[in-house]
Coordinates of C-alpha atoms and ligand atoms in Angstrom, one line a residue:
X336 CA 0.0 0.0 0.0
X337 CA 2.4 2.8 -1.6
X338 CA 2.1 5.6 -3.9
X339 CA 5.0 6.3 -6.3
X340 CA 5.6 9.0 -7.8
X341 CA 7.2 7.6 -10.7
X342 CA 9.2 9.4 -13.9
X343 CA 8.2 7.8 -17.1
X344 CA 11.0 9.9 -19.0
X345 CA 10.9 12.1 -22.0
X346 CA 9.2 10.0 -24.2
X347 CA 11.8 8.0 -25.9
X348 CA 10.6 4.3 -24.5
X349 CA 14.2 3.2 -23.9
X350 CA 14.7 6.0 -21.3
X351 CA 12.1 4.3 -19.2
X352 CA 13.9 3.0 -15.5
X353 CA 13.6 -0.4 -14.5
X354 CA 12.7 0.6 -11.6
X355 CA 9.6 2.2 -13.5
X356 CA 8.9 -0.4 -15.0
X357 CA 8.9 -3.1 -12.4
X358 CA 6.5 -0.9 -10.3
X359 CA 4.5 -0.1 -13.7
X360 CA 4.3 -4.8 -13.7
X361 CA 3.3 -4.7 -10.2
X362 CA 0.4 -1.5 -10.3
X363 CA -2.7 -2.0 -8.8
X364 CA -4.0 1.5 -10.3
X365 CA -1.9 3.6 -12.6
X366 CA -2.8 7.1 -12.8
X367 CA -0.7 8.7 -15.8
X368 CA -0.3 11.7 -18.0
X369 CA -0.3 12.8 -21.2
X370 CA 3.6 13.1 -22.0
X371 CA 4.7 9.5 -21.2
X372 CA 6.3 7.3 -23.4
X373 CA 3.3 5.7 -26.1
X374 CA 4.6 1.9 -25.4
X375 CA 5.1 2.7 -21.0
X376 CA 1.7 1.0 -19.9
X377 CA 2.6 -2.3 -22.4
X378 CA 3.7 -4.0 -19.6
X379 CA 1.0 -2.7 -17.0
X380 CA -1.3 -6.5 -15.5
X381 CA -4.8 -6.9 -17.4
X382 CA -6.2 -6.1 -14.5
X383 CA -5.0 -2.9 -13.1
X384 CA -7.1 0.3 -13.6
X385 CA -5.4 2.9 -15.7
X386 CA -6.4 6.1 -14.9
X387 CA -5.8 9.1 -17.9
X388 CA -5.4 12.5 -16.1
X389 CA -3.8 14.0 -18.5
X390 CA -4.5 17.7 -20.8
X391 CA -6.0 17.4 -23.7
X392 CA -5.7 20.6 -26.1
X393 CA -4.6 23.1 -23.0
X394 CA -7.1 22.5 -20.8
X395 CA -6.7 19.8 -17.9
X396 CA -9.2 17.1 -18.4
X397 CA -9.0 16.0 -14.6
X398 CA -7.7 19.3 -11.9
X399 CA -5.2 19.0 -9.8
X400 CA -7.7 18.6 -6.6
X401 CA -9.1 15.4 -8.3
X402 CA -5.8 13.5 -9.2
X403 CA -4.7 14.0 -5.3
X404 CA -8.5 13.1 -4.4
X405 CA -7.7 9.6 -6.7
X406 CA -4.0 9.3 -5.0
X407 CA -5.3 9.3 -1.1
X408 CA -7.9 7.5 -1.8
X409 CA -6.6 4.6 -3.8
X410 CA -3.2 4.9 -1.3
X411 CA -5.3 4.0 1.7
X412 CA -7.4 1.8 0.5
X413 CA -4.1 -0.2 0.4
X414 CA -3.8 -0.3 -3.5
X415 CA -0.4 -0.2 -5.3
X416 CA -1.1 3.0 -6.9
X417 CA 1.6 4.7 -9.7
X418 CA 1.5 8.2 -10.1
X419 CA 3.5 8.0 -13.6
X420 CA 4.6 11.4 -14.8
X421 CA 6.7 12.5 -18.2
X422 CA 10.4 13.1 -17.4
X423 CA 11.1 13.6 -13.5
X424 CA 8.4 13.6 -11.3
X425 CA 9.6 16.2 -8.9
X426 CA 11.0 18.5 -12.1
X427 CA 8.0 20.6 -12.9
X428 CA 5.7 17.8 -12.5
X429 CA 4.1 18.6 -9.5
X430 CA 5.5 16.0 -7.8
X431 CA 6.2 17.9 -4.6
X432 CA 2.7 19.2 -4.2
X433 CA 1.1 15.5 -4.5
X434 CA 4.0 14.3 -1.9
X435 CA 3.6 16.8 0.2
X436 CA 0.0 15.8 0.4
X437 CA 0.8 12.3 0.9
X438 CA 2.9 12.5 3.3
X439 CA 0.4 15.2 5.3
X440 CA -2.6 12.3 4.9
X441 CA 0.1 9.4 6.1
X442 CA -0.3 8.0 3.1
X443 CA 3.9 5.9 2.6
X444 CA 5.3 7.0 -1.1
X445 CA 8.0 6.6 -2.8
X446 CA 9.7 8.8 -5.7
X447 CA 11.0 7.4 -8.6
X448 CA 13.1 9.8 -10.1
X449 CA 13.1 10.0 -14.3
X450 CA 15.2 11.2 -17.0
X451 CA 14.2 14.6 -17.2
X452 CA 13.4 16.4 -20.4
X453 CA 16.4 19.3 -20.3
X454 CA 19.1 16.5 -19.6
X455 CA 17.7 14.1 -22.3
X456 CA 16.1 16.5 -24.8
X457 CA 19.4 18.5 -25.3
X458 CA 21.4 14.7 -25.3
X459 CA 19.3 13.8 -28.3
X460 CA 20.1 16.9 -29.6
X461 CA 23.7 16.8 -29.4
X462 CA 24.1 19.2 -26.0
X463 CA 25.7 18.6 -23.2
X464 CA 23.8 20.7 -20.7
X465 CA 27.5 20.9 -19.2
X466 CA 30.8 20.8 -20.3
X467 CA 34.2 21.6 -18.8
X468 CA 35.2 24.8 -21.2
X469 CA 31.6 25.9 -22.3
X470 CA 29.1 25.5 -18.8
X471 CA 30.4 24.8 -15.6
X472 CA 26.4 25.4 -14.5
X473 CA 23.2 24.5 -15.6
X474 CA 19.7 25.9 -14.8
X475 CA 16.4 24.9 -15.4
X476 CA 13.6 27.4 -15.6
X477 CA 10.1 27.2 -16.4
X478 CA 9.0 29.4 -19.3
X479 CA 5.3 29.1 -18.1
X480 CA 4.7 32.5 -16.9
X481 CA 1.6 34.8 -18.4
X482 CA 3.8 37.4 -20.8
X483 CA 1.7 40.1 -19.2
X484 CA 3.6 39.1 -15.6
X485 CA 6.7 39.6 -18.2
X486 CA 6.8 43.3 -17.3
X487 CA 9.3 46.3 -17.9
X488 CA 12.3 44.6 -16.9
X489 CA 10.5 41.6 -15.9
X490 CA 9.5 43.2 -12.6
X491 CA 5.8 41.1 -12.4
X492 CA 7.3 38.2 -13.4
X493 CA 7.5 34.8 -10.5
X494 CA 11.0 35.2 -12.0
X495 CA 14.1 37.2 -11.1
X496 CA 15.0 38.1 -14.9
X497 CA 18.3 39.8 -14.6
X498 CA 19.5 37.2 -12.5
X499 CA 18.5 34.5 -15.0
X500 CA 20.6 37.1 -17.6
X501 CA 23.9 36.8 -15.6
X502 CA 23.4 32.7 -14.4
X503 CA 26.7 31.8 -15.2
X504 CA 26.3 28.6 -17.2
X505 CA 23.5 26.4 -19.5
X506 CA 19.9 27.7 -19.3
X507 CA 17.3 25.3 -20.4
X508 CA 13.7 26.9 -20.2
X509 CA 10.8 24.3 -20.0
X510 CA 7.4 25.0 -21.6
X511 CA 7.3 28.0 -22.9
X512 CA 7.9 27.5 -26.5
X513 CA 5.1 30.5 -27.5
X514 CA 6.9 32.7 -24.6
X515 CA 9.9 32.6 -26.3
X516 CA 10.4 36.4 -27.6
X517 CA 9.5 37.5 -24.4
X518 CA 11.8 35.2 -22.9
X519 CA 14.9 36.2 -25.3
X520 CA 13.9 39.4 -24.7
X521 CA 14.5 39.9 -21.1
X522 CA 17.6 38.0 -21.2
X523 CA 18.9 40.4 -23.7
X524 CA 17.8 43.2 -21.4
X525 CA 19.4 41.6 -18.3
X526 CA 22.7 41.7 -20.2
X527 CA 22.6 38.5 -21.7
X528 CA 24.9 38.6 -24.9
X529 CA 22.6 38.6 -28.0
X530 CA 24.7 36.3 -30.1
X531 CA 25.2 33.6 -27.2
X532 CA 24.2 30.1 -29.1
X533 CA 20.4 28.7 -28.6
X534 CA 18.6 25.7 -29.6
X535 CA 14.9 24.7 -29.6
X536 CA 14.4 21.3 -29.3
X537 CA 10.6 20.0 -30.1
X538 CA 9.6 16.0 -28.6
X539 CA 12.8 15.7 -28.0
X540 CA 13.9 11.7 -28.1
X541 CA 10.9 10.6 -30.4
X542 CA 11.5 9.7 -33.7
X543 CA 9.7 13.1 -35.1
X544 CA 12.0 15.7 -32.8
X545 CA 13.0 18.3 -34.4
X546 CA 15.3 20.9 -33.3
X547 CA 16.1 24.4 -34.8
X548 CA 19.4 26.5 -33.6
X549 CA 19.7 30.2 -33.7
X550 CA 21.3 33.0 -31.2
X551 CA 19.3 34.6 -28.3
X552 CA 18.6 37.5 -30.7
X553 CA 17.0 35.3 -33.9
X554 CA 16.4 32.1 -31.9
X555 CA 12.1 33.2 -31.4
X556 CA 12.2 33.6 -35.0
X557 CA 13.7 30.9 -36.2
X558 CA 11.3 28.9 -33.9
X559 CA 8.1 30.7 -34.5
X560 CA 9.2 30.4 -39.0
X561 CA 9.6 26.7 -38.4
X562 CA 6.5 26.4 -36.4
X563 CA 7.8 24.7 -33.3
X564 CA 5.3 23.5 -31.0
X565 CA 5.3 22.0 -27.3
X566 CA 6.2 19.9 -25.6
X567 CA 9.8 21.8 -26.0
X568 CA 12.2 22.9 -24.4
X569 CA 14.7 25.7 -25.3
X570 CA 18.5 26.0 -24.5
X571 CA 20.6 28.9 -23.9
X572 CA 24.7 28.8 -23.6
X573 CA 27.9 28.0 -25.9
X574 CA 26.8 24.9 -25.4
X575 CA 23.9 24.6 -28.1
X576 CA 26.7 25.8 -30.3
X577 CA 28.5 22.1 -29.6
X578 CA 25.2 20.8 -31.8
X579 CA 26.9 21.1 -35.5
X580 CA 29.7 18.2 -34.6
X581 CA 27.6 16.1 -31.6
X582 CA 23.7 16.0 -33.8
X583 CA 24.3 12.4 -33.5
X584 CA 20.1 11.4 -33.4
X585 CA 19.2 12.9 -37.0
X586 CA 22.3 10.8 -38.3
X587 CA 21.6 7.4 -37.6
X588 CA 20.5 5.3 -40.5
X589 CA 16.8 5.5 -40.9
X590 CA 16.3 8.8 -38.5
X591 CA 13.3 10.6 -40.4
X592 CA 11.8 7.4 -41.8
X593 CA 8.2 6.2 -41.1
X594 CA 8.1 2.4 -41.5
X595 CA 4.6 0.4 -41.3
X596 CA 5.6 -3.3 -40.1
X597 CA 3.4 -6.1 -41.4
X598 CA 3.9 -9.0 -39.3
X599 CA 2.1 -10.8 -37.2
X600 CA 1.6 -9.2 -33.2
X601 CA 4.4 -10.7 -31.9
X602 CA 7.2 -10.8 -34.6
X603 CA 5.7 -7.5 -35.6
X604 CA 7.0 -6.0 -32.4
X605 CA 10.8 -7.7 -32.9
X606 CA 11.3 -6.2 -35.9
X607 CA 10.2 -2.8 -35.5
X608 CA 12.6 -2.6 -32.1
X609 CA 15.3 -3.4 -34.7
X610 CA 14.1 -0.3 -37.1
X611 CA 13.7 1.8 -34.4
X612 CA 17.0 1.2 -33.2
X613 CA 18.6 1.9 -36.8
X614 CA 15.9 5.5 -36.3
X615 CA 13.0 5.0 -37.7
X616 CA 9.5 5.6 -36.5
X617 CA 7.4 2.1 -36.9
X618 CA 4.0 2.0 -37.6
X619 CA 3.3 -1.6 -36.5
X620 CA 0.3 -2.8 -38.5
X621 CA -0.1 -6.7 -37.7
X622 CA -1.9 -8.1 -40.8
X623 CA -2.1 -11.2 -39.7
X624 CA -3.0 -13.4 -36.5
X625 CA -2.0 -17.0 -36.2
X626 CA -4.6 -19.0 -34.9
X627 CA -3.6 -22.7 -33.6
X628 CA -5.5 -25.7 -34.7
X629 CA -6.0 -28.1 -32.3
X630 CA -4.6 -31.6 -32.4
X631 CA -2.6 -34.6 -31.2
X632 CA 0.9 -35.1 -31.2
X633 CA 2.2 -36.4 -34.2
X634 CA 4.1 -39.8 -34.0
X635 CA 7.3 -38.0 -35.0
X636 CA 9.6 -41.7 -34.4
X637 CA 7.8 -43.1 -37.5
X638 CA 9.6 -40.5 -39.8
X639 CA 13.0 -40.2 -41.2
X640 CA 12.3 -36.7 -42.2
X641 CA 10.4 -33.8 -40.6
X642 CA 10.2 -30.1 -42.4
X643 CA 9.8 -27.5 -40.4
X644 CA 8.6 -24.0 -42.5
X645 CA 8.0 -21.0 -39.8
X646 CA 9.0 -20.4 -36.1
X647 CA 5.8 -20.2 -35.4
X648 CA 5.8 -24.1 -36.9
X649 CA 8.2 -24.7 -34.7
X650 CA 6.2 -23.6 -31.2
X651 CA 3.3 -25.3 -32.0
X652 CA 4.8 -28.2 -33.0
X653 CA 6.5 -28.5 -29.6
X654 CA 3.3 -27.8 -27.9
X655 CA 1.8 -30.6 -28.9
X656 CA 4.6 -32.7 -28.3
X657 CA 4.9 -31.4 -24.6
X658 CA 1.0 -31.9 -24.0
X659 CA 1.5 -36.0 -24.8
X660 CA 4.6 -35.9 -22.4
X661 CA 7.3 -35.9 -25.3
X662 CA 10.2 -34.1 -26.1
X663 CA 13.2 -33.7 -28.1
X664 CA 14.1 -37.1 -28.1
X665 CA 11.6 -38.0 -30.5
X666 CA 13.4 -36.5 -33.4
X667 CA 16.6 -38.9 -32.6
X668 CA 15.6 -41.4 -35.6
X669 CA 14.9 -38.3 -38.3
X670 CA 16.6 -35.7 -40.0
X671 CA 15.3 -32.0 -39.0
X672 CA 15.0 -29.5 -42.2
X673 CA 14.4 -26.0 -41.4
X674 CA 13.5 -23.9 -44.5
X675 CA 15.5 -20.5 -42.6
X676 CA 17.8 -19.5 -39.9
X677 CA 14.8 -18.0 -38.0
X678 CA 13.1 -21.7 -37.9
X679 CA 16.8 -23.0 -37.2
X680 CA 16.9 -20.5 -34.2
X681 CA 13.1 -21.6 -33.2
X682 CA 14.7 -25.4 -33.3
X683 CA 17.6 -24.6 -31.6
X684 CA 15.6 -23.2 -28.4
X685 CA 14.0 -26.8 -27.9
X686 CA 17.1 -28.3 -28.1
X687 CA 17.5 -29.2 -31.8
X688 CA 19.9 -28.6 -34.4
X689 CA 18.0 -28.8 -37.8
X690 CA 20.5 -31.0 -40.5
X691 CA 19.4 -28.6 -43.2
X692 CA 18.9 -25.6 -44.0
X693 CA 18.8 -24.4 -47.3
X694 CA 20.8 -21.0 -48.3
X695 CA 17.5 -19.6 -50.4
X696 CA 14.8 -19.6 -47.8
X697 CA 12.2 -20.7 -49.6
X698 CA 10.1 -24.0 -50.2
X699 CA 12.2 -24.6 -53.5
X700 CA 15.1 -23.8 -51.5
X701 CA 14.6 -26.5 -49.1
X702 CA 13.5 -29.1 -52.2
X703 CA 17.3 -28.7 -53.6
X704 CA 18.7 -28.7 -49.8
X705 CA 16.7 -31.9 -49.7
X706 CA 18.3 -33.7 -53.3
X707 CA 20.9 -35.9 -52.0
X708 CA 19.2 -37.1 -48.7
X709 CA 17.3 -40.5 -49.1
X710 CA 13.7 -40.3 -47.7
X711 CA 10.8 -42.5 -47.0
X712 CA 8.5 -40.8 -44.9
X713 CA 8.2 -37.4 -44.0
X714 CA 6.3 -35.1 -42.0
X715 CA 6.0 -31.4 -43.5
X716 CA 4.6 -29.5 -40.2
X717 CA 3.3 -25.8 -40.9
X718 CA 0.4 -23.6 -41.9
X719 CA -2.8 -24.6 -42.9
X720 CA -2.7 -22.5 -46.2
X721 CA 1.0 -23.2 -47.9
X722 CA 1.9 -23.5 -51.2
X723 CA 2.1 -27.7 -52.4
X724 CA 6.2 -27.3 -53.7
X725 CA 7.5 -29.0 -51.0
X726 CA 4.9 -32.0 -50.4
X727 CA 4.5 -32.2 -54.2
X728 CA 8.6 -32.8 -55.0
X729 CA 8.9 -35.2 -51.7
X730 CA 6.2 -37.4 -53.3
X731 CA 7.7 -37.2 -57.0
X732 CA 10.8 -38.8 -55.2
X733 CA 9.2 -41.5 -54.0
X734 CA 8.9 -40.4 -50.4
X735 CA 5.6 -41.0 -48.4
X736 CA 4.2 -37.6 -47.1
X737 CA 2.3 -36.5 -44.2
X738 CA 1.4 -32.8 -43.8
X739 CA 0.1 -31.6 -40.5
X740 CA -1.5 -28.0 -41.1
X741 CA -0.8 -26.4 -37.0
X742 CA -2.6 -23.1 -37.6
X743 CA -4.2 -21.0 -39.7
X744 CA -3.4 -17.0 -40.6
X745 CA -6.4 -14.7 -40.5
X746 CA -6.7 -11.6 -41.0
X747 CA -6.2 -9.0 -38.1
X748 CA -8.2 -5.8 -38.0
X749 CA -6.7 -2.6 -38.3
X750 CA -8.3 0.7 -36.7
X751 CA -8.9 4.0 -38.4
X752 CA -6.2 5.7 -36.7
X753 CA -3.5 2.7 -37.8
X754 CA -5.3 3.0 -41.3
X755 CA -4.1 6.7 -41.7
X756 CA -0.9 5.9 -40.2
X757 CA -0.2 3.3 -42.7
X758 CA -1.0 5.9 -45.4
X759 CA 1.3 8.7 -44.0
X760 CA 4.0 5.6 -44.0
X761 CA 7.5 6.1 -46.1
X762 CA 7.9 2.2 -46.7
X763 CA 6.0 -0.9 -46.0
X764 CA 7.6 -4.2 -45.3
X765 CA 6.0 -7.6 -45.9
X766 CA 7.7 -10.7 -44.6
X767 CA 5.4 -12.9 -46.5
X768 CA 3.0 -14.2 -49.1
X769 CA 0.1 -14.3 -46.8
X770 CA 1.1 -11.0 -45.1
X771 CA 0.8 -9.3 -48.5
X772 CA -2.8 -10.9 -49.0
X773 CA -4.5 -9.6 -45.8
X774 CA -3.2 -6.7 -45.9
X775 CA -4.2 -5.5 -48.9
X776 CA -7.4 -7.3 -48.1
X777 CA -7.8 -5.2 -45.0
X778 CA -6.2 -1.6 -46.6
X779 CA -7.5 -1.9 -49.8
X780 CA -6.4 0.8 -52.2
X781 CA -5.8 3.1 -49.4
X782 CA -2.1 2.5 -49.9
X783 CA -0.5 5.7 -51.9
X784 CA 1.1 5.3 -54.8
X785 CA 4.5 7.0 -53.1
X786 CA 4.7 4.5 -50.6
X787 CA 7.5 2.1 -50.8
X788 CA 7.1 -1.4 -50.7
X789 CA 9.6 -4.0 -49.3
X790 CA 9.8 -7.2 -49.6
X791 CA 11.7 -10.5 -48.1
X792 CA 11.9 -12.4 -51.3
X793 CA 10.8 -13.2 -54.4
X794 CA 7.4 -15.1 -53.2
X795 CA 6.1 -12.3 -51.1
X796 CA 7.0 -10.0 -54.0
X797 CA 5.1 -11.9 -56.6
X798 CA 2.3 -11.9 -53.8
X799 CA 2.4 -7.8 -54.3
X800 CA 2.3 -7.9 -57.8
X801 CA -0.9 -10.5 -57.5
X802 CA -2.3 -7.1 -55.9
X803 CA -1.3 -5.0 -58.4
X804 CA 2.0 -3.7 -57.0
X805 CA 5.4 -3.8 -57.8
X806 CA 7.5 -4.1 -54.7
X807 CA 10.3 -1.3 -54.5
X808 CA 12.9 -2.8 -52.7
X809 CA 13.2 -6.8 -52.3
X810 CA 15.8 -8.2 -50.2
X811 CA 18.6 -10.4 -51.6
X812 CA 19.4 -12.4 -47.8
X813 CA 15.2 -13.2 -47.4
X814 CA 15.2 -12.7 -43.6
X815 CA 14.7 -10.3 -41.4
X816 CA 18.4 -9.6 -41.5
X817 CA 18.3 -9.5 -45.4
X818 CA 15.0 -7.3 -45.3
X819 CA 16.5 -4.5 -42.9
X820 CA 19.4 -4.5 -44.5
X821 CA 17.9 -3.5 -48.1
X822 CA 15.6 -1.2 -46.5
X823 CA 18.4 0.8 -45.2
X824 CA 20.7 0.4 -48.7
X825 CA 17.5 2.0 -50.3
X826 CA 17.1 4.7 -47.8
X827 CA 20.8 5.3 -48.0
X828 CA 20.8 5.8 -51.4
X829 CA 17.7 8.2 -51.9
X830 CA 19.1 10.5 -49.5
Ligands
SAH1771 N1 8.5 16.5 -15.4 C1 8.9 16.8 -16.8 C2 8.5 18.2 -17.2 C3 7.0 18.5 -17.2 S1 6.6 20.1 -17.7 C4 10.3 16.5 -17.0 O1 11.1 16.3 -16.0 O2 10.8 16.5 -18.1 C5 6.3 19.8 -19.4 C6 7.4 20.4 -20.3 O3 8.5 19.5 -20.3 C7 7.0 20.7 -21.7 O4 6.3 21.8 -21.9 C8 8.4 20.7 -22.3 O5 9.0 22.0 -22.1 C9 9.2 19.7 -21.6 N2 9.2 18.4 -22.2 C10 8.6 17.3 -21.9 N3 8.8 16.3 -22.7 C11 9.6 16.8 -23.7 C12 10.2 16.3 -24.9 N4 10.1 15.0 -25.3 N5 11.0 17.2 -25.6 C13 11.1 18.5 -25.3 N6 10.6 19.0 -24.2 C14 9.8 18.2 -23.4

């Protein structure tokens, strides 16, 4: 029975504590603003009550009085209650007030302390807020003060103006964005020097920030030409200047790039982490669901082959086997074929090493890995709706052939929002044939012509022409490997 007063960070997932997110696991209630990372409630139990109390469009959707109303209340009814906040709870988050409270009601907290938006904003940008010739001090300020308070020389102002002017170090002003000629201008009037370097930086750690550099005299300019918008924050010192040679976020290989992921839910999710990680923003738009068939457990000692085709083969496969009490040891008498190394990899974890795998990773790939090794019966285990190649050139070699169909692919609804986001996508990858079906089944022609389409290989691409579309980039290596690889090669050279 604790409220925490937890930091979620500035937005970049990643920057999320693990302390955060062990407590975010364990929540009874979670009560949560707007400015949180998108992905930091993933992990949240089914069953705990998330509570949204953040602003929507300027105006608080829940007051102040309300949120602490939910925090006592929930804290001593004995609930594990999160108060999860953007950045650093007790850097203008209003942390203090809501432990204050807590701690006057006897309500136990604890305060979990987050990457604050100043330190991390400016890191993505390329700043250090400090540095041992150019700030030996940093200071963050809130530029939420009402321009009117902004008076001749900043006299009505909560804030001591000419003081700020002669801080001798970094200042990094929080909120604020549409105060910023105001802002320069008092600093300039407090004896700031005009052409001292400044930065804007605009959701600073997501994939979209954008930052825009100027002095203290053009900096409100250059912000208000370029349209900056909160949340922002806005750097003063010979620090920002440090930018032009450290801007190491906008030049990692697919910074700027909007990717939509095709895949089903929980490969879907693998492969975007990897894209993101190169600097893309993913769109993750799961065509596809797979839906195990029930069954028994396939007498796997009376074959000398068995042909494995997905990873998700693989699991269900195994599940079966572990339901009637068996394991690896079955597969002692047969020879293990694994049409790619992703299979291979789903083998290995249950203790197998598959005898072949074929270097094109396809079903015709596997048929020539398969030439020179005698079979008499085989067991092809995989989807219910799969091409016949493999089956078809067993039999024509003599070779008795069971297939046992695990689970069907059906097609996974999208949502209007995810529909749009799709649209407003640079690239679209498909990782196969059936991928390619659904979701141009579920999209339609909604897909712009601009978009670029990737594919693994040459099946999943002859699945996009079926709809009408030639794919833009296929990959040579048809893995995930192979597929991120072209992607970025065809990024890299239309830059
Ligand atoms: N407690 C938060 C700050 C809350 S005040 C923290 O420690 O970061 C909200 C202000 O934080 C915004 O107006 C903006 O100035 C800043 N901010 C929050 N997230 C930001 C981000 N991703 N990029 C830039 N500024 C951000």
């Amino acid at each position: 029975m604790t409220v925490y007063l937890v930091g979620a960070g500035p937005g970049d997932p990643g920057l999320l504590t693990a302390r955060a997110l062990e407590l975010i696991a364990a929540a009874d209630v979670i009560v949560y603003d707007r400015l949180i990372p998108a992905t930091a409630l993933d992990g949240a139990r089914a069953d705990a009550q998330l509570i949204y109390v953040g602003k929507e469009g300027g105006g608080p959707s829940v007051s102040q009085e309300e949120i602490q109303q939910v925090l006592l209340e929930r804290g001593a009814a004995g609930d594990e209650v999160v108060r999860l906040k953007g950045g650093d709870p007790f850097v203008f988050g209003r942390g203090g007030e809501e432990a204050e409270l807590l701690h006057e009601a006897g309500v136990p907290f604890e305060v979990v302390p987050g990457i604050t938006a100043g330190v991390a904003a400016s890191a993505y940008a390329g700043i250090p807020v400090t540095h041992r010739d150019a700030a030996s001090a940093v200071a963050f300020v809130t530029g939420h003060e009402d321009p009117a308070k902004l008076g001749e020389g900043g006299t009505g102002s909560a804030l001591d103006w000419p003081a700020l002017a002669r801080f001798p170090g970094t200042l990094v002003f929080y909120m604020g964005v549409r105060q910023l000629p105001a802002i320069t201008q008092q600093l300039i009037a407090g004896g700031r020097a005009p052409d001292e370097p400044a930065a804007v930086i605009q959701r600073g750690t997501l994939p979209d920030q954008r930052v825009v550099s100027g002095t203290l005299a053009t900096i409100a300019t250059v912000a208000a030409d370029a349209e900056v918008r909160a949340p922002a924050i806005s750097l003063f010192g010979p620090v920002a200047a440090l930018r032009q040679d450290l801007a190491w976020f906008e030049s990692r290989p697919l910074a700027g790039v909007t990717i939509a992921v095709t895949r089903a839910r929980a490969q879907a999710s693998a492969l975007a982490r990897r894209l993101r990680s190169l600097g893309a923003a993913t769109v993750e738009a799961p065509a596809i669901r797979i839906v195990p068939i029930d069954g028994p457990a396939p007498e796997i000692t009376r074959y000398d082959l068995v042909c494995l085709t997905s990873p998700n083969g693989v699991r269900l496969l195994f599940d079966r086997l572990h339901r009637a009490g068996h394991d690896a040891r079955v597969f002692s008498g047969a020879r293990v074929a694994a049409i790619g190394p992703g299979t291979a990899a789903a083998l290995r974890e249950h203790g197998l090493i598959a005898d072949v795998v074929p270097t094109r990773f396809v079903a015709e790939g596997l048929v020539d890995a398969l030439a020179d090794l005698p079979v008499q019966r085989a067991l092809i285990a995989r989807a219910a709706q799969a091409r016949d190649v493999l089956p078809a050139a067993l039999r024509q070699r003599g070779a008795e052939v069971d297939v046992l169909a695990l689970y069907e692919t059906v097609a996974e609804p999208i949502s209007e929002p995810q529909r749009r986001a799709i649209a407003a996508a640079g690239y679209v990858t498909f990782t196969s044939s059936s991928t390619v079906k659904f979701f141009f089944d579920t999209v339609g022609d909604g897909l712009p012509e601009r978009t670029r389409l990737v594919s693994i290989g040459p099946v999943t691409s002859d699945a996009l022409r079926d709809q009408g579309r030639e794919p833009d980039v296929e990959a040579t290596r048809h893995d995930i490997d192979g597929l991120v690889q072209a992607l970025t090669d065809d990024v890299a050279s239309r830059a």
